[in-house]
CSV table of C-alpha atoms in Angstrom, one decimal:
chain,number,residue,atom,x,y,z
A,1,UNK,CA,107.7,95.2,26.8
A,2,UNK,CA,110.9,94.5,28.5
A,3,UNK,CA,111.9,90.9,29.0
A,4,UNK,CA,114.9,89.0,30.3
A,5,UNK,CA,116.0,85.5,29.7
A,6,UNK,CA,118.3,83.5,31.8
A,7,UNK,CA,119.7,80.5,30.0
A,8,UNK,CA,120.0,77.4,32.2
A,9,UNK,CA,117.9,76.9,35.3
A,10,UNK,CA,120.9,75.2,36.9
A,11,UNK,CA,124.6,75.6,36.5
A,12,UNK,CA,127.1,73.3,38.2
A,13,UNK,CA,130.8,74.1,38.7
A,14,UNK,CA,133.6,72.8,40.7
A,15,UNK,CA,135.1,75.0,43.4
A,16,UNK,CA,137.8,77.2,41.9
A,17,UNK,CA,136.3,77.0,38.4
A,18,UNK,CA,135.0,79.8,36.3
A,19,UNK,CA,131.4,80.8,36.9
A,20,UNK,CA,129.3,82.0,33.9
A,21,UNK,CA,125.6,82.8,34.3
A,22,UNK,CA,123.9,84.0,31.2
A,23,UNK,CA,121.3,86.8,30.8
A,24,UNK,CA,119.8,88.2,27.6
A,25,UNK,CA,117.4,91.0,27.4
A,26,UNK,CA,115.0,92.2,24.8
A,27,UNK,CA,114.7,95.9,24.4
A,28,UNK,CA,115.1,98.4,21.5
A,29,UNK,CA,116.8,100.8,23.9
A,30,UNK,CA,119.6,99.6,26.3
A,31,UNK,CA,117.9,99.3,29.7
A,32,UNK,CA,119.2,99.3,33.2
A,33,UNK,CA,120.4,95.8,34.1
A,34,UNK,CA,120.9,94.1,37.4
A,35,UNK,CA,122.1,90.9,39.0
A,36,UNK,CA,120.8,89.8,42.3
A,37,UNK,CA,121.7,86.8,44.5
A,38,UNK,CA,119.3,85.0,46.8
A,39,UNK,CA,120.4,82.6,49.5
A,40,UNK,CA,117.8,80.1,50.9
A,41,UNK,CA,115.1,81.7,53.0
A,42,UNK,CA,116.5,85.2,52.4
A,43,UNK,CA,115.6,88.2,50.3
A,44,UNK,CA,117.5,89.3,47.2
A,45,UNK,CA,120.8,91.1,47.5
A,46,UNK,CA,122.1,93.3,44.7
A,47,UNK,CA,125.4,92.0,43.2
A,48,UNK,CA,125.9,94.7,40.6
A,49,UNK,CA,124.1,97.0,38.2
A,50,UNK,CA,124.6,98.6,34.8
A,51,UNK,CA,123.3,102.1,34.3
A,52,UNK,CA,124.8,103.2,31.0
A,53,UNK,CA,128.3,104.0,32.3
A,54,UNK,CA,131.1,101.5,32.0
A,55,UNK,CA,130.2,98.4,30.1
A,56,UNK,CA,132.2,96.2,32.4
A,57,UNK,CA,130.6,96.3,35.9
A,58,UNK,CA,132.3,95.0,39.0
A,59,UNK,CA,130.2,93.9,41.9
A,60,UNK,CA,130.5,92.4,45.3
A,61,UNK,CA,132.0,89.0,46.2
A,62,UNK,CA,134.3,89.1,43.1
A,63,UNK,CA,131.5,89.0,40.5
A,64,UNK,CA,131.5,91.1,37.4
A,65,UNK,CA,129.3,91.5,34.3
A,66,UNK,CA,129.8,92.9,30.9
A,67,UNK,CA,127.1,94.7,29.0
A,68,UNK,CA,127.2,93.8,25.3
A,69,UNK,CA,124.7,95.8,23.2
A,70,UNK,CA,125.4,93.9,20.0
A,71,UNK,CA,124.5,90.6,21.8
A,72,UNK,CA,121.8,92.1,24.1
A,73,UNK,CA,123.5,90.3,26.9
A,74,UNK,CA,124.7,90.9,30.4
A,75,UNK,CA,126.4,87.7,31.5
A,76,UNK,CA,127.6,87.3,35.1
A,77,UNK,CA,131.1,85.9,35.7
A,78,UNK,CA,133.4,85.1,38.5
A,79,UNK,CA,137.0,83.7,37.9
A,80,UNK,CA,137.0,81.2,40.7
A,81,UNK,CA,133.9,79.7,42.4
A,82,UNK,CA,133.7,79.4,46.1
A,83,UNK,CA,131.4,77.1,48.0
A,84,UNK,CA,129.7,80.1,49.5
A,85,UNK,CA,128.6,81.2,46.0
A,86,UNK,CA,126.0,78.5,45.9
A,87,UNK,CA,122.7,80.3,45.6
A,88,UNK,CA,120.0,81.5,43.2
A,89,UNK,CA,120.9,84.3,40.9
A,90,UNK,CA,118.5,86.6,39.2
A,91,UNK,CA,119.0,89.0,36.3
A,92,UNK,CA,116.6,91.9,36.1
A,93,UNK,CA,115.9,94.7,33.7
A,94,UNK,CA,114.4,98.2,34.0
A,95,UNK,CA,113.5,100.3,31.0
A,96,UNK,CA,115.8,103.3,30.6
A,97,UNK,CA,112.9,105.4,29.1
A,98,UNK,CA,109.5,106.1,30.5
A,99,UNK,CA,110.4,107.0,34.1
A,100,UNK,CA,109.1,103.8,35.6
A,101,UNK,CA,111.6,102.0,37.8
A,102,UNK,CA,109.7,98.7,38.0
A,103,UNK,CA,112.1,95.7,37.4
A,104,UNK,CA,111.3,92.6,35.4
A,105,UNK,CA,113.2,89.6,36.7
A,106,UNK,CA,114.3,86.5,35.0
A,107,UNK,CA,113.4,83.0,36.2
A,108,UNK,CA,116.7,82.6,38.0
A,109,UNK,CA,119.7,80.3,37.7
A,110,UNK,CA,120.6,78.0,40.6
A,111,UNK,CA,124.4,77.9,41.0
A,112,UNK,CA,125.7,74.6,42.4
A,113,UNK,CA,129.3,74.5,43.5
A,114,UNK,CA,131.0,71.1,44.0
A,115,UNK,CA,134.0,70.6,46.3
B,1,UNK,CA,121.4,100.0,60.6
B,2,UNK,CA,118.3,97.8,60.3
B,3,UNK,CA,117.3,96.4,57.0
B,4,UNK,CA,113.9,95.7,55.6
B,5,UNK,CA,111.9,93.5,57.9
B,6,UNK,CA,108.8,91.5,57.2
B,7,UNK,CA,106.4,89.7,59.4
B,8,UNK,CA,105.3,87.0,59.8
B,9,UNK,CA,108.1,85.0,58.2
B,10,UNK,CA,105.7,82.1,57.6
B,11,UNK,CA,102.0,82.0,57.3
B,12,UNK,CA,99.7,79.0,56.9
B,13,UNK,CA,96.1,79.9,55.9
B,14,UNK,CA,93.1,77.8,55.1
B,15,UNK,CA,91.5,78.5,51.8
B,16,UNK,CA,89.1,81.4,52.1
B,17,UNK,CA,90.9,83.1,55.1
B,18,UNK,CA,92.1,86.7,54.9
B,19,UNK,CA,95.8,87.3,55.6
B,20,UNK,CA,97.8,90.5,56.3
B,21,UNK,CA,101.5,90.7,55.6
B,22,UNK,CA,103.6,93.5,57.1
B,23,UNK,CA,106.7,95.3,55.7
B,24,UNK,CA,108.9,97.6,57.7
B,25,UNK,CA,111.2,99.5,55.2
B,26,UNK,CA,114.5,101.0,55.9
B,27,UNK,CA,114.0,104.3,57.6
B,28,UNK,CA,113.9,107.2,55.2
B,29,UNK,CA,113.2,105.1,52.1
B,30,UNK,CA,110.5,106.8,50.1
B,31,UNK,CA,109.9,104.0,47.7
B,32,UNK,CA,108.4,100.6,48.6
B,33,UNK,CA,107.7,97.7,46.4
B,34,UNK,CA,105.8,94.4,46.8
B,35,UNK,CA,106.7,91.3,44.8
B,36,UNK,CA,105.3,87.8,44.6
B,37,UNK,CA,107.7,84.9,44.1
B,38,UNK,CA,106.3,81.6,43.2
B,39,UNK,CA,108.4,78.4,43.8
B,40,UNK,CA,111.2,78.2,41.3
B,41,UNK,CA,110.4,81.6,39.7
B,42,UNK,CA,111.8,85.1,39.8
B,43,UNK,CA,110.0,87.8,41.8
B,44,UNK,CA,107.0,89.4,40.0
B,45,UNK,CA,106.0,93.0,40.7
B,46,UNK,CA,102.7,93.6,42.5
B,47,UNK,CA,102.6,97.2,43.6
B,48,UNK,CA,104.7,100.3,44.3
B,49,UNK,CA,104.4,103.2,46.7
B,50,UNK,CA,106.1,106.5,46.9
B,51,UNK,CA,105.5,107.7,50.4
B,52,UNK,CA,101.9,107.0,51.1
B,53,UNK,CA,100.8,107.2,47.5
B,54,UNK,CA,100.3,103.9,45.6
B,55,UNK,CA,101.6,104.9,42.2
B,56,UNK,CA,101.4,101.5,40.5
B,57,UNK,CA,99.2,98.6,41.3
B,58,UNK,CA,99.2,97.0,37.9
B,59,UNK,CA,100.8,93.8,39.2
B,60,UNK,CA,98.1,92.9,41.7
B,61,UNK,CA,96.6,89.7,40.3
B,62,UNK,CA,93.0,90.2,41.5
B,63,UNK,CA,90.8,92.5,43.5
B,64,UNK,CA,91.4,90.2,46.5
B,65,UNK,CA,94.8,91.8,46.8
B,66,UNK,CA,95.1,95.1,48.5
B,67,UNK,CA,98.1,97.1,49.8
B,68,UNK,CA,98.4,100.2,51.8
B,69,UNK,CA,101.0,102.5,53.4
B,70,UNK,CA,99.0,105.0,55.3
B,71,UNK,CA,101.8,107.0,56.9
B,72,UNK,CA,104.4,106.5,54.3
B,73,UNK,CA,106.4,104.0,56.3
B,74,UNK,CA,105.1,100.6,57.2
B,75,UNK,CA,103.1,98.8,54.5
B,76,UNK,CA,100.6,96.0,54.7
B,77,UNK,CA,99.7,93.6,51.9
B,78,UNK,CA,96.3,92.1,52.5
B,79,UNK,CA,94.9,89.1,50.6
B,80,UNK,CA,91.2,88.4,51.0
B,81,UNK,CA,89.6,84.9,50.6
B,82,UNK,CA,92.9,83.3,50.0
B,83,UNK,CA,93.2,80.6,47.3
B,84,UNK,CA,95.8,77.9,46.8
B,85,UNK,CA,97.3,79.7,43.9
B,86,UNK,CA,98.2,82.5,46.3
B,87,UNK,CA,100.8,80.3,47.9
B,88,UNK,CA,104.1,82.0,47.3
B,89,UNK,CA,106.8,84.1,49.0
B,90,UNK,CA,105.9,87.7,49.2
B,91,UNK,CA,108.9,90.0,49.1
B,92,UNK,CA,109.0,93.7,50.1
B,93,UNK,CA,111.8,96.0,49.0
B,94,UNK,CA,112.5,99.7,49.7
B,95,UNK,CA,114.7,102.3,48.2
B,96,UNK,CA,115.4,106.0,48.0
B,97,UNK,CA,113.5,107.7,45.3
B,98,UNK,CA,115.2,107.4,41.9
B,99,UNK,CA,115.7,110.8,40.2
B,100,UNK,CA,118.2,110.1,37.4
B,101,UNK,CA,117.9,106.4,37.4
B,102,UNK,CA,116.7,103.6,39.6
B,103,UNK,CA,118.0,103.5,43.1
B,104,UNK,CA,119.1,100.2,44.7
B,105,UNK,CA,116.3,98.2,46.1
B,106,UNK,CA,116.9,96.5,49.5
B,107,UNK,CA,114.8,93.4,50.0
B,108,UNK,CA,113.3,91.9,53.1
B,109,UNK,CA,113.5,88.2,53.8
B,110,UNK,CA,110.0,87.6,52.6
B,111,UNK,CA,106.8,86.0,54.0
B,112,UNK,CA,106.2,82.5,52.9
B,113,UNK,CA,102.5,82.0,52.5
B,114,UNK,CA,101.0,78.5,52.2
B,115,UNK,CA,97.3,78.2,51.5
B,116,UNK,CA,95.8,74.8,52.3
């Protein structure tokens, strides 16, 4: 079964600092991978997705993620944090084989941005 | 255009009551998903519709949970005889049907259910 692990339930950075949110997946075949952001009292919004094309994926709001098969990772980065980036971030995985497009989500990482 | 809407946004129920949660997907979206998000957790899949057909209900936690989408548009998630462990945010998402890979899911704001 597919699973996804987000290391660190909370990440704290200063405004302007690098953001790094970690996501590792377990799968024998590279899956589809997603990062979502959730602001308080709102639903999830897609930041970016990997669907077996380019390994470096650029998303909205200056975020990007790199698929590394050898490390089974899909970490999310942003060069310079902004106060508005404070939110909950979820990594999700969908198996690339089997035809089912049901995602499995990680437990989430809360990003805290200090002025 | 309008996004996915859900109602009510908040629901307080006494243990044992039945509740009905509504989801209005984006017009034209064939696929509709329901998720349960417990406090401090990621969303967990409950059930999936393609048009009016419920193709996967493997995530429904018990037979107290029932979902329908009779005309292939609006969907209702019903929980009978609510229990305290049902307290969570219930998220609905819709998408176009994925042919050569998953399509982007668009999420509603969720219904926060509190069972007392």
